Short mmCIF file of C-alpha atoms in Angstrom, two decimals:
data_model
loop_
_atom_site.label_atom_id
_atom_site.label_comp_id
_atom_site.label_asym_id
_atom_site.label_seq_id
_atom_site.Cartn_x
_atom_site.Cartn_y
_atom_site.Cartn_z
CA MET A 229 0.21 0.28 -0.30
CA PRO A 230 1.67 3.69 -0.57
CA SER A 231 2.32 5.47 1.90
CA LYS A 232 0.96 8.88 0.85
CA PHE A 233 -1.55 9.16 -1.75
CA TYR A 234 -1.70 12.11 -4.12
CA ALA A 235 -4.89 14.28 -4.60
CA VAL A 236 -4.33 16.84 -7.97
CA LYS A 237 -7.90 18.73 -7.45
CA LYS A 238 -7.04 20.83 -10.21
CA GLY A 239 -4.94 19.80 -13.51
CA ARG A 240 -4.92 18.44 -16.68
CA LYS A 241 -6.89 15.28 -14.53
CA VAL A 242 -8.68 15.25 -11.24
CA GLY A 243 -8.33 12.41 -8.52
CA VAL A 244 -6.29 10.72 -6.05
CA PHE A 245 -2.64 8.61 -7.09
CA ASN A 246 -0.59 6.25 -5.48
CA THR A 247 3.03 7.82 -7.05
CA TRP A 248 4.54 11.45 -7.32
CA ALA A 249 5.12 10.16 -10.56
CA GLU A 250 1.73 9.90 -11.49
CA CYS A 251 0.62 13.00 -9.95
CA GLN A 252 3.68 15.11 -11.68
CA LYS A 253 1.90 14.29 -15.19
CA GLN A 254 -1.16 15.97 -14.26
CA VAL A 255 0.24 19.36 -12.78
CA THR A 256 3.70 19.88 -14.45
CA GLY A 257 2.99 22.55 -17.07
CA TYR A 258 -0.24 23.29 -15.84
CA LYS A 259 -0.85 26.40 -14.66
CA GLY A 260 -3.45 27.22 -11.60
CA ALA A 261 -2.02 23.32 -10.14
CA ILE A 262 -3.86 22.59 -7.18
CA PHE A 263 -2.40 19.11 -5.66
CA LYS A 264 -1.54 17.66 -2.02
CA SER A 265 0.51 14.56 -0.60
CA PHE A 266 -2.13 13.22 1.90
CA PRO A 267 -1.35 9.53 4.46
CA THR A 268 -4.82 8.17 3.66
CA LYS A 269 -6.82 7.80 0.67
CA GLU A 270 -9.64 8.72 2.59
CA GLU A 271 -7.95 12.14 3.14
CA ALA A 272 -6.90 12.97 -0.47
CA GLN A 273 -10.50 12.02 -1.93
CA LYS A 274 -11.51 14.59 0.06
CA PHE A 275 -9.21 17.46 -0.57
CA VAL A 276 -10.03 16.33 -4.14
CA GLY A 277 -13.94 16.75 -2.83
CA GLY A 278 -15.11 13.00 -2.96
CA ASN A 279 -14.99 10.33 -4.16
CA GLU A 280 -12.37 9.37 -7.41
CA GLU A 281 -15.27 7.85 -9.94
CA ASN A 282 -17.42 11.57 -9.86
CA ILE A 283 -15.03 13.73 -10.76
CA GLU A 284 -13.73 14.10 -14.82
CA GLU A 285 -10.92 15.73 -16.31
CA SER A 286 -11.31 19.34 -14.75
CA GLU A 287 -11.37 20.27 -18.98
CA ASN A 288 -14.11 18.21 -19.43
CA ILE A 289 -16.55 20.06 -17.02
CA PRO A 290 -17.69 23.32 -16.57
CA TYR A 291 -15.92 25.58 -13.49
CA ALA A 292 -16.27 28.68 -11.77
CA PHE A 293 -14.67 30.84 -9.06
CA VAL A 294 -16.31 33.29 -7.02
CA ASP A 295 -15.75 35.55 -5.03
CA GLY A 296 -17.58 38.46 -2.79
CA SER A 297 -16.77 41.83 -1.65
CA PHE A 298 -18.49 44.47 0.67
CA ASN A 299 -17.38 48.60 0.82
CA ALA A 300 -17.97 49.41 4.77
CA ALA A 301 -18.67 53.06 3.40
CA THR A 302 -20.99 52.67 1.21
CA LYS A 303 -22.45 49.44 2.22
CA VAL A 304 -22.03 47.98 -0.70
CA TYR A 305 -22.22 44.51 -1.14
CA GLY A 306 -21.27 42.61 -4.49
CA TYR A 307 -19.25 39.56 -6.31
CA GLY A 308 -17.12 39.25 -8.70
CA GLY A 309 -16.27 35.86 -10.80
CA PHE A 310 -16.07 34.06 -13.90
CA LEU A 311 -18.05 30.51 -15.90
CA VAL A 312 -15.50 29.08 -17.79
CA TYR A 313 -17.84 26.81 -20.47
CA ASN A 314 -16.63 25.49 -23.97
CA GLY A 315 -13.33 27.52 -23.64
CA GLU A 316 -15.09 30.35 -23.17
CA ARG A 317 -15.23 33.04 -20.16
CA ILE A 318 -17.92 34.16 -18.88
CA ILE A 319 -17.68 37.64 -16.19
CA LEU A 320 -20.20 37.34 -13.34
CA GLN A 321 -19.96 40.14 -11.62
CA ASP A 322 -22.75 43.63 -9.62
CA SER A 323 -23.20 44.24 -6.45
CA GLY A 324 -26.90 45.49 -4.38
CA THR A 325 -27.10 47.61 -1.34
CA ASP A 326 -30.68 45.85 0.41
CA GLU A 327 -30.31 46.66 3.93
CA GLU A 328 -30.15 42.84 5.37
CA MET A 329 -28.30 41.52 2.84
CA ALA A 330 -25.52 44.45 4.12
CA SER A 331 -26.18 43.34 7.34
CA MET A 332 -24.18 40.39 6.02
CA ARG A 333 -21.40 42.76 4.54
CA ASN A 334 -19.32 40.65 2.19
CA VAL A 335 -20.90 37.27 2.79
CA ALA A 336 -24.14 38.45 1.12
CA GLY A 337 -21.77 39.06 -1.82
CA GLU A 338 -19.81 35.44 -1.47
CA ILE A 339 -23.35 33.45 -2.07
CA LEU A 340 -24.69 36.14 -4.49
CA GLY A 341 -21.64 35.35 -6.55
CA SER A 342 -22.28 31.53 -6.16
CA MET A 343 -25.70 31.89 -7.53
CA ALA A 344 -25.18 33.86 -10.58
CA ALA A 345 -22.83 31.08 -11.19
CA MET A 346 -25.77 28.66 -11.39
CA LYS A 347 -28.20 30.64 -12.62
CA LYS A 348 -25.49 31.13 -15.79
CA ALA A 349 -25.07 27.38 -15.51
CA VAL A 350 -28.94 26.73 -16.20
CA GLU A 351 -29.90 29.58 -18.82
CA LEU A 352 -26.64 27.99 -21.15
CA GLY A 353 -28.88 24.54 -20.20
CA ILE A 354 -25.30 23.19 -18.44
CA PRO A 355 -25.85 19.76 -16.56
CA LYS A 356 -22.55 19.58 -14.04
CA ILE A 357 -20.81 22.36 -12.81
CA ARG A 358 -17.71 22.55 -10.90
CA ILE A 359 -17.56 25.92 -8.02
CA TYR A 360 -14.59 26.51 -6.70
CA TYR A 361 -15.02 29.11 -3.69
CA ASP A 362 -12.30 30.30 -0.76
CA TYR A 363 -15.92 31.09 2.05
CA MET A 364 -17.08 27.76 3.55
CA GLY A 365 -20.71 29.40 3.15
CA ILE A 366 -21.21 28.79 0.09
CA GLU A 367 -20.52 24.69 0.32
CA MET A 368 -22.94 24.58 3.33
CA TRP A 369 -25.54 26.35 3.27
CA ALA A 370 -26.38 25.21 -0.10
CA THR A 371 -26.02 21.36 1.22
CA GLY A 372 -27.94 22.39 4.31
CA GLN A 373 -25.19 21.75 5.89
CA TRP A 374 -25.55 25.25 8.04
CA LYS A 375 -28.33 26.30 9.57
CA ARG A 376 -30.09 29.07 7.51
CA ASN A 377 -30.97 32.23 9.56
CA LYS A 378 -31.42 35.31 7.62
CA LYS A 379 -33.21 36.17 4.37
CA GLY A 380 -29.81 35.99 1.63
CA THR A 381 -28.75 32.01 3.40
CA ILE A 382 -32.78 30.94 2.88
CA GLU A 383 -32.64 32.13 -0.36
CA TYR A 384 -29.92 30.94 -1.48
CA PHE A 385 -30.63 27.43 -0.13
CA ASP A 386 -33.82 27.49 -1.98
CA TYR A 387 -32.55 28.38 -4.88
CA VAL A 388 -29.96 25.26 -4.97
CA SER A 389 -32.98 23.32 -4.23
CA SER A 390 -35.01 24.67 -7.00
CA ILE A 391 -33.15 23.97 -9.48
CA SER A 392 -31.41 20.47 -8.16
CA ASP A 393 -33.21 18.29 -10.85
CA LYS A 394 -31.26 20.46 -13.58
CA LEU A 395 -27.91 21.37 -12.13
CA GLN A 396 -25.22 18.89 -10.11
CA ILE A 397 -23.30 20.85 -8.72
CA GLN A 398 -19.48 20.38 -7.17
CA PHE A 399 -18.10 22.34 -4.89
CA VAL A 400 -14.30 22.85 -4.52
CA LYS A 401 -13.30 24.75 -1.60
CA VAL A 402 -9.59 26.70 -2.49
CA LYS A 403 -7.31 28.62 -0.30
CA GLY A 404 -8.57 32.64 -0.48
CA HIS A 405 -5.30 35.00 -1.03
CA SER A 406 -2.70 32.12 -1.31
CA GLY A 407 -2.04 32.87 -5.43
CA ILE A 408 -4.54 30.54 -7.36
CA GLU A 409 -5.04 32.40 -10.50
CA GLY A 410 -9.28 31.83 -10.62
CA ASN A 411 -9.67 32.80 -6.76
CA GLU A 412 -7.76 35.68 -7.23
CA GLU A 413 -9.86 37.08 -10.22
CA ALA A 414 -13.06 36.48 -8.54
CA ASP A 415 -11.89 39.02 -5.98
CA ARG A 416 -10.64 41.54 -7.97
CA LEU A 417 -13.59 41.42 -9.87
CA ALA A 418 -15.30 41.02 -6.66
CA LYS A 419 -13.94 44.23 -5.10
CA GLU A 420 -14.41 45.95 -8.70
CA ALA A 421 -18.16 45.76 -8.06
CA VAL A 422 -18.17 47.23 -4.93
CA GLY A 423 -16.17 50.49 -5.58
CA ASN A 424 -12.86 48.95 -3.53
#
């Protein structure tokens, strides 16, 4: 049994590999590759985002990076990000001033950004999407693992539930401000949306 398992979250092929040589093939020269080694296969699979069997090659699954921002001076919340589909990058960006939503600060933008990616995917007839995010609530509220007690989180969960028959969503957590190209771009677009 291998002493280490190599998890590739973003690369030519996403999954868990038993040797560094196999992992290296997927990440060397791949821009923005995300990978890590783990002592157990379970931990490696968790990092990748589930069971290997459910994961296809990255390039074949449309994906989005989303982020939220808040301008404390103007009380404007907003989101930025993009959806990559058929080799095309579709920018997602908007802001709002609803007082109740603004009380959630950048979290309002985070969930609206994730919803924007889902809405665009549904509009384009995409059956499956991978959403990269840096705030845990994006996944936890969507899947019902976190309690929803604010207008924004309730509407978010209800929306995700309403499209569950049209869109299969795979959530992938990335570390914010850690040099991951897609995340940095989403962060920049989110800041721009709120005038920061």
